[in-house]
Amino acid sequence: MKTDLHIHTWASDGTWSPETLLEKLNEERIKIFSITDHDTIKSSEAMLNIPLENEMVYIPGVEVAATYKDREYHLTVYNYNRTSEFLDLIEWNNDTRLEYNYDFLHLLSKKHENVSLDDYFDYVEDPTRGGWKALNYLIDRGIYRTMFDYFDGLKETDLTLRFKEPEEVIETAKKEGASVFLAHPSYYFRDGVMSGEELDFWKIAGIDGVECYTPYAPDRDRIEYYKDYCNKNDLMISGGSDCHGGFLERKLGFPNIDAGDLRINSLFDKSDML
């Protein structure tokens, strides 16, 4: 069955509502899927209340940020538990990212008369646009033209965005049985692969699996590299498109993944109990 376990909605930085996503999934004949918004389960929870058709299987998920070697990494958490500790973690991540955006806006307000925090707080964003509020605000104020310009502007500052360490994030997420995967390892090493040494770090930190099928490494050699590592280390194998609807060019259902190519049987058992 066609599978996509890494999808974003308008609850974080995608453009689709859960209902629209479901329509797109049916169009692409994707039967097994997960919503993995950044540090929010709003759409993941909403999908639980939407009737599914055509023998579809939904695995609730969320993508949680962590900091390793002064860099932001992402972990996809499936069948998360609604414990106060886990909910506090993703809320803390959201608050940390918001404060980072506020600091950036404050710096820009010193250079641009049409930028201020008060104006930003009054700004009403369109969730179907995708991205995030600070980005769209600054584009609409004419400060930047694209997301890439926005990130270039951030690089010119001394601001730092730091989340919790991987071990703490993984331990919190795994309590009471959630499964944690290292998301898109080749995203961090474009045109290459994550080294065995670094994969070992994540294994020791406690991940249950690796996202081996991703749009960042769709070629067979890199897919097999990650699958081989998982097979040798008894880790689960997942995959997904990292689709954000119309916000980014990543296409729903790419790379083409069949459930038989993955190792995710334990995720089905847990999702069936929800």
mmCIF file of C-alpha atoms in Angstrom:
data_model
loop_
_atom_site.group_PDB
_atom_site.id
_atom_site.type_symbol
_atom_site.label_atom_id
_atom_site.label_comp_id
_atom_site.label_asym_id
_atom_site.label_seq_id
_atom_site.Cartn_x
_atom_site.Cartn_y
_atom_site.Cartn_z
ATOM 1 C CA MET A 1 0.000 0.000 0.000
ATOM 2 C CA LYS A 2 1.248 3.464 -0.900
ATOM 3 C CA THR A 3 2.565 5.243 2.190
ATOM 4 C CA ASP A 4 3.558 8.768 3.252
ATOM 5 C CA LEU A 5 4.504 9.264 6.895
ATOM 6 C CA HIS A 6 5.814 12.848 6.771
ATOM 7 C CA ILE A 7 3.229 15.500 5.871
ATOM 8 C CA HIS A 8 2.597 19.056 7.096
ATOM 9 C CA THR A 9 -0.695 20.964 7.299
ATOM 10 C CA TRP A 10 -1.669 24.548 7.967
ATOM 11 C CA ALA A 11 -1.296 23.917 11.710
ATOM 12 C CA SER A 12 2.444 24.509 11.257
ATOM 13 C CA ASP A 13 3.814 25.694 7.908
ATOM 14 C CA GLY A 14 1.814 23.810 5.292
ATOM 15 C CA THR A 15 -1.141 25.098 3.276
ATOM 16 C CA TRP A 16 -3.739 22.339 3.613
ATOM 17 C CA SER A 17 -6.370 21.725 6.246
ATOM 18 C CA PRO A 18 -6.775 18.104 7.405
ATOM 19 C CA GLU A 19 -9.870 17.828 5.210
ATOM 20 C CA THR A 20 -8.014 19.088 2.137
ATOM 21 C CA LEU A 21 -5.109 16.777 2.889
ATOM 22 C CA LEU A 22 -7.470 13.822 2.962
ATOM 23 C CA GLU A 23 -8.759 14.760 -0.498
ATOM 24 C CA LYS A 24 -5.185 14.960 -1.818
ATOM 25 C CA LEU A 25 -4.315 11.599 -0.257
ATOM 26 C CA ASN A 26 -7.251 9.978 -2.025
ATOM 27 C CA GLU A 27 -6.204 11.558 -5.321
ATOM 28 C CA GLU A 28 -2.702 10.110 -4.911
ATOM 29 C CA ARG A 29 -4.097 6.761 -3.713
ATOM 30 C CA ILE A 30 -2.057 6.948 -0.529
ATOM 31 C CA LYS A 31 -3.452 4.478 1.995
ATOM 32 C CA ILE A 32 -1.132 4.825 4.996
ATOM 33 C CA PHE A 33 -0.268 8.307 6.199
ATOM 34 C CA SER A 34 0.710 10.509 9.100
ATOM 35 C CA ILE A 35 0.499 14.214 9.868
ATOM 36 C CA THR A 36 3.805 15.434 11.307
ATOM 37 C CA ASP A 37 3.476 19.165 11.868
ATOM 38 C CA HIS A 38 6.267 21.067 13.588
ATOM 39 C CA ASP A 39 5.802 20.899 17.365
ATOM 40 C CA THR A 40 2.013 20.893 17.250
ATOM 41 C CA ILE A 41 -0.591 18.135 17.278
ATOM 42 C CA LYS A 42 -3.560 20.347 16.381
ATOM 43 C CA SER A 43 -4.154 18.835 12.938
ATOM 44 C CA SER A 44 -3.009 15.385 14.047
ATOM 45 C CA GLU A 45 -5.752 15.387 16.663
ATOM 46 C CA ALA A 46 -8.309 16.826 14.245
ATOM 47 C CA MET A 47 -7.665 14.016 11.773
ATOM 48 C CA LEU A 48 -8.659 11.472 14.425
ATOM 49 C CA ASN A 49 -12.216 12.814 14.189
ATOM 50 C CA ILE A 50 -12.488 12.693 10.389
ATOM 51 C CA PRO A 51 -13.917 9.496 8.854
ATOM 52 C CA LEU A 52 -11.445 7.724 6.570
ATOM 53 C CA GLU A 53 -12.331 5.991 3.330
ATOM 54 C CA ASN A 54 -10.990 3.188 1.188
ATOM 55 C CA GLU A 55 -9.200 1.219 3.903
ATOM 56 C CA MET A 56 -6.916 4.122 4.817
ATOM 57 C CA VAL A 57 -4.733 3.885 7.923
ATOM 58 C CA TYR A 58 -3.826 7.007 9.874
ATOM 59 C CA ILE A 59 -0.891 7.086 12.304
ATOM 60 C CA PRO A 60 -0.904 10.240 14.488
ATOM 61 C CA GLY A 61 2.426 12.036 14.432
ATOM 62 C CA VAL A 62 4.359 15.202 15.161
ATOM 63 C CA GLU A 63 7.797 16.511 14.150
ATOM 64 C CA VAL A 64 9.771 17.655 17.176
ATOM 65 C CA ALA A 65 12.869 19.865 17.051
ATOM 66 C CA ALA A 66 16.103 19.218 18.955
ATOM 67 C CA THR A 67 19.526 20.859 18.906
ATOM 68 C CA TYR A 68 22.679 18.842 18.225
ATOM 69 C CA LYS A 69 26.089 20.366 17.528
ATOM 70 C CA ASP A 70 24.482 23.829 17.450
ATOM 71 C CA ARG A 71 22.150 22.790 14.650
ATOM 72 C CA GLU A 72 18.415 22.143 14.508
ATOM 73 C CA TYR A 73 17.465 18.523 13.883
ATOM 74 C CA HIS A 74 14.001 17.018 13.523
ATOM 75 C CA LEU A 75 12.511 13.869 15.010
ATOM 76 C CA THR A 76 9.228 12.380 13.822
ATOM 77 C CA VAL A 77 7.217 10.984 16.717
ATOM 78 C CA TYR A 78 4.447 8.493 15.951
ATOM 79 C CA ASN A 79 1.608 7.451 18.248
ATOM 80 C CA TYR A 80 2.687 10.172 20.649
ATOM 81 C CA ASN A 81 1.258 10.194 24.138
ATOM 82 C CA ARG A 82 -0.763 13.116 25.408
ATOM 83 C CA THR A 83 1.135 13.327 28.679
ATOM 84 C CA SER A 84 1.644 16.730 30.255
ATOM 85 C CA GLU A 85 5.410 16.304 29.937
ATOM 86 C CA PHE A 86 5.255 15.719 26.180
ATOM 87 C CA LEU A 87 2.730 18.490 25.597
ATOM 88 C CA ASP A 88 4.930 20.820 27.655
ATOM 89 C CA LEU A 89 7.897 19.883 25.453
ATOM 90 C CA ILE A 90 6.271 20.810 22.153
ATOM 91 C CA GLU A 91 4.775 23.959 23.704
ATOM 92 C CA TRP A 92 8.250 24.945 24.936
ATOM 93 C CA ASN A 93 9.622 24.411 21.425
ATOM 94 C CA ASN A 94 6.902 26.613 19.973
ATOM 95 C CA ASP A 95 7.511 29.345 22.539
ATOM 96 C CA THR A 96 11.257 29.195 21.897
ATOM 97 C CA ARG A 97 10.750 29.616 18.165
ATOM 98 C CA LEU A 98 8.301 32.491 18.699
ATOM 99 C CA GLU A 99 10.738 34.345 20.964
ATOM 100 C CA TYR A 100 13.401 33.902 18.295
ATOM 101 C CA ASN A 101 11.055 35.467 15.741
ATOM 102 C CA TYR A 102 10.199 38.322 18.116
ATOM 103 C CA ASP A 103 13.886 39.083 18.628
ATOM 104 C CA PHE A 104 14.408 39.136 14.868
ATOM 105 C CA LEU A 105 11.451 41.453 14.350
ATOM 106 C CA HIS A 106 12.746 43.756 17.071
ATOM 107 C CA LEU A 107 16.098 44.039 15.291
ATOM 108 C CA LEU A 108 14.409 44.752 11.975
ATOM 109 C CA SER A 109 12.179 47.399 13.549
ATOM 110 C CA LYS A 110 15.314 49.468 14.184
ATOM 111 C CA LYS A 111 16.033 49.518 10.443
ATOM 112 C CA HIS A 112 12.541 49.695 8.963
ATOM 113 C CA GLU A 113 9.862 52.166 10.006
ATOM 114 C CA ASN A 114 7.054 49.912 8.781
ATOM 115 C CA VAL A 115 8.063 47.011 11.055
ATOM 116 C CA SER A 116 7.148 46.783 14.735
ATOM 117 C CA LEU A 117 6.084 44.133 17.196
ATOM 118 C CA ASP A 118 2.771 45.898 17.772
ATOM 119 C CA ASP A 119 2.097 45.875 14.038
ATOM 120 C CA TYR A 120 3.099 42.220 13.876
ATOM 121 C CA PHE A 121 0.738 41.231 16.689
ATOM 122 C CA ASP A 122 -2.109 43.010 14.865
ATOM 123 C CA TYR A 123 -1.240 41.284 11.590
ATOM 124 C CA VAL A 124 -3.728 38.577 10.604
ATOM 125 C CA GLU A 125 -2.203 35.693 8.675
ATOM 126 C CA ASP A 126 -3.888 33.449 6.130
ATOM 127 C CA PRO A 127 -3.307 29.794 7.131
ATOM 128 C CA THR A 128 -3.767 28.577 3.547
ATOM 129 C CA ARG A 129 -0.694 30.550 2.535
ATOM 130 C CA GLY A 130 1.729 28.270 4.369
ATOM 131 C CA GLY A 131 4.959 29.322 6.001
ATOM 132 C CA TRP A 132 4.773 31.102 9.332
ATOM 133 C CA LYS A 133 3.500 34.412 10.604
ATOM 134 C CA ALA A 134 6.827 36.265 10.889
ATOM 135 C CA LEU A 135 7.849 35.243 7.374
ATOM 136 C CA ASN A 136 4.571 36.290 5.772
ATOM 137 C CA TYR A 137 4.454 39.523 7.760
ATOM 138 C CA LEU A 138 7.913 40.558 6.568
ATOM 139 C CA ILE A 139 7.123 39.604 2.974
ATOM 140 C CA ASP A 140 3.932 41.664 3.075
ATOM 141 C CA ARG A 141 5.822 44.612 4.541
ATOM 142 C CA GLY A 142 8.271 44.430 1.637
ATOM 143 C CA ILE A 143 11.305 43.520 3.732
ATOM 144 C CA TYR A 144 11.901 40.175 2.020
ATOM 145 C CA ARG A 145 10.655 38.574 -1.165
ATOM 146 C CA THR A 146 11.111 34.902 -0.336
ATOM 147 C CA MET A 147 11.724 32.475 2.503
ATOM 148 C CA PHE A 148 15.345 32.223 1.397
ATOM 149 C CA ASP A 149 15.777 35.994 1.724
ATOM 150 C CA TYR A 150 14.313 35.709 5.217
ATOM 151 C CA PHE A 151 16.855 33.070 6.226
ATOM 152 C CA ASP A 152 19.688 35.109 4.706
ATOM 153 C CA GLY A 153 18.563 38.017 6.864
ATOM 154 C CA LEU A 154 18.659 35.840 9.967
ATOM 155 C CA LYS A 155 22.214 34.773 9.160
ATOM 156 C CA GLU A 156 23.295 38.418 9.322
ATOM 157 C CA THR A 157 22.283 38.612 12.997
ATOM 158 C CA ASP A 158 23.812 37.181 16.165
ATOM 159 C CA LEU A 159 20.552 35.483 17.134
ATOM 160 C CA THR A 160 20.625 31.806 18.052
ATOM 161 C CA LEU A 161 17.783 29.301 18.156
ATOM 162 C CA ARG A 162 18.418 26.479 20.584
ATOM 163 C CA PHE A 163 16.124 23.610 21.481
ATOM 164 C CA LYS A 164 16.617 20.838 24.018
ATOM 165 C CA GLU A 165 19.248 18.129 23.623
ATOM 166 C CA PRO A 166 18.301 15.042 21.586
ATOM 167 C CA GLU A 167 18.477 12.660 24.538
ATOM 168 C CA GLU A 168 15.958 14.697 26.534
ATOM 169 C CA VAL A 169 13.585 15.090 23.596
ATOM 170 C CA ILE A 170 13.717 11.393 22.724
ATOM 171 C CA GLU A 171 13.263 10.237 26.319
ATOM 172 C CA THR A 172 10.257 12.506 26.800
ATOM 173 C CA ALA A 173 8.663 11.479 23.512
ATOM 174 C CA LYS A 174 9.156 7.740 24.053
ATOM 175 C CA LYS A 175 7.529 7.578 27.455
ATOM 176 C CA GLU A 176 4.569 5.189 27.441
ATOM 177 C CA GLY A 177 5.405 3.730 24.065
ATOM 178 C CA ALA A 178 5.681 6.431 21.377
ATOM 179 C CA SER A 179 8.090 5.681 18.510
ATOM 180 C CA VAL A 180 10.764 8.203 17.516
ATOM 181 C CA PHE A 181 12.500 8.381 14.127
ATOM 182 C CA LEU A 182 15.376 10.539 12.916
ATOM 183 C CA ALA A 183 13.789 12.590 10.138
ATOM 184 C CA HIS A 184 15.381 13.055 6.696
ATOM 185 C CA PRO A 185 19.074 12.478 7.618
ATOM 186 C CA SER A 186 20.308 13.586 4.195
ATOM 187 C CA TYR A 187 18.617 16.966 4.658
ATOM 188 C CA TYR A 188 21.560 17.812 6.905
ATOM 189 C CA PHE A 189 24.092 16.505 4.368
ATOM 190 C CA ARG A 190 22.886 17.612 0.951
ATOM 191 C CA ASP A 191 24.227 15.508 -1.923
ATOM 192 C CA GLY A 192 25.581 13.036 0.616
ATOM 193 C CA VAL A 193 24.679 10.842 3.555
ATOM 194 C CA MET A 194 24.884 11.097 7.313
ATOM 195 C CA SER A 195 27.997 9.305 8.526
ATOM 196 C CA GLY A 196 27.798 6.016 10.371
ATOM 197 C CA GLU A 197 29.362 7.732 13.360
ATOM 198 C CA GLU A 198 26.566 10.298 13.550
ATOM 199 C CA LEU A 199 23.899 7.677 12.946
ATOM 200 C CA ASP A 200 25.436 5.812 15.886
ATOM 201 C CA PHE A 201 24.947 8.910 18.035
ATOM 202 C CA TRP A 202 21.235 8.997 17.251
ATOM 203 C CA LYS A 203 20.898 5.269 17.843
ATOM 204 C CA ILE A 204 22.540 5.589 21.262
ATOM 205 C CA ALA A 205 20.373 8.643 21.989
ATOM 206 C CA GLY A 206 17.383 6.339 21.707
ATOM 207 C CA ILE A 207 15.721 6.610 18.291
ATOM 208 C CA ASP A 208 13.544 3.689 17.207
ATOM 209 C CA GLY A 209 14.149 4.170 13.510
ATOM 210 C CA VAL A 210 15.351 6.299 10.605
ATOM 211 C CA GLU A 211 13.386 7.992 7.830
ATOM 212 C CA CYS A 212 15.165 6.252 4.953
ATOM 213 C CA TYR A 213 12.872 7.335 2.105
ATOM 214 C CA THR A 214 12.897 11.129 1.696
ATOM 215 C CA PRO A 215 12.871 13.701 -1.129
ATOM 216 C CA TYR A 216 16.357 14.778 -0.021
ATOM 217 C CA ALA A 217 17.859 11.411 -0.969
ATOM 218 C CA PRO A 218 15.486 9.683 -3.410
ATOM 219 C CA ASP A 219 18.185 7.743 -5.244
ATOM 220 C CA ARG A 220 18.462 4.014 -4.616
ATOM 221 C CA ASP A 221 22.065 4.101 -3.311
ATOM 222 C CA ARG A 222 21.311 6.459 -0.440
ATOM 223 C CA ILE A 223 18.031 4.762 0.407
ATOM 224 C CA GLU A 224 19.842 1.427 0.648
ATOM 225 C CA TYR A 225 22.621 3.007 2.728
ATOM 226 C CA TYR A 226 20.145 4.050 5.412
ATOM 227 C CA LYS A 227 18.117 0.838 5.186
ATOM 228 C CA ASP A 228 21.270 -1.221 5.561
ATOM 229 C CA TYR A 229 22.166 0.717 8.699
ATOM 230 C CA CYS A 230 18.693 0.125 10.130
ATOM 231 C CA ASN A 231 18.761 -3.575 9.288
ATOM 232 C CA LYS A 232 22.138 -4.037 10.948
ATOM 233 C CA ASN A 233 21.072 -2.112 14.058
ATOM 234 C CA ASP A 234 17.520 -3.427 14.494
ATOM 235 C CA LEU A 235 15.934 -0.044 13.794
ATOM 236 C CA MET A 236 12.600 0.625 12.127
ATOM 237 C CA ILE A 237 12.440 2.061 8.602
ATOM 238 C CA SER A 238 10.070 4.883 7.644
ATOM 239 C CA GLY A 239 9.643 7.339 4.813
ATOM 240 C CA GLY A 240 7.716 10.363 3.682
ATOM 241 C CA SER A 241 7.477 13.312 1.332
ATOM 242 C CA ASP A 242 7.835 16.180 3.825
ATOM 243 C CA CYS A 243 5.062 17.762 1.771
ATOM 244 C CA HIS A 244 3.900 21.247 2.838
ATOM 245 C CA GLY A 245 1.041 21.545 0.367
ATOM 246 C CA GLY A 246 1.562 24.517 -1.926
ATOM 247 C CA PHE A 247 4.154 26.230 0.265
ATOM 248 C CA LEU A 248 7.110 24.173 -0.956
ATOM 249 C CA GLU A 249 7.722 22.113 -4.088
ATOM 250 C CA ARG A 250 7.885 18.755 -2.305
ATOM 251 C CA LYS A 251 5.167 16.606 -3.831
ATOM 252 C CA LEU A 252 2.803 14.491 -1.774
ATOM 253 C CA GLY A 253 3.690 10.831 -2.212
ATOM 254 C CA PHE A 254 7.257 11.435 -3.434
ATOM 255 C CA PRO A 255 9.315 9.392 -3.193
ATOM 256 C CA ASN A 256 6.934 6.586 -4.066
ATOM 257 C CA ILE A 257 6.853 4.347 -0.993
ATOM 258 C CA ASP A 258 5.155 1.004 -0.530
ATOM 259 C CA ALA A 259 4.462 -0.150 3.014
ATOM 260 C CA GLY A 260 6.287 -3.369 2.185
ATOM 261 C CA ASP A 261 9.519 -1.386 1.778
ATOM 262 C CA LEU A 262 9.302 -0.140 5.358
ATOM 263 C CA ARG A 263 9.569 -1.651 8.816
ATOM 264 C CA ILE A 264 6.706 -0.053 10.729
ATOM 265 C CA ASN A 265 4.474 -2.923 11.858
ATOM 266 C CA SER A 266 4.549 -1.840 15.500
ATOM 267 C CA LEU A 267 3.134 1.557 14.498
ATOM 268 C CA PHE A 268 -0.003 -0.114 13.170
ATOM 269 C CA ASP A 269 -0.574 -1.999 16.404
ATOM 270 C CA LYS A 270 -0.437 1.188 18.453
ATOM 271 C CA SER A 271 -2.505 3.333 16.100
ATOM 272 C CA ASP A 272 -5.253 0.710 16.066
ATOM 273 C CA MET A 273 -5.629 1.127 19.816
ATOM 274 C CA LEU A 274 -6.312 4.884 19.663
#
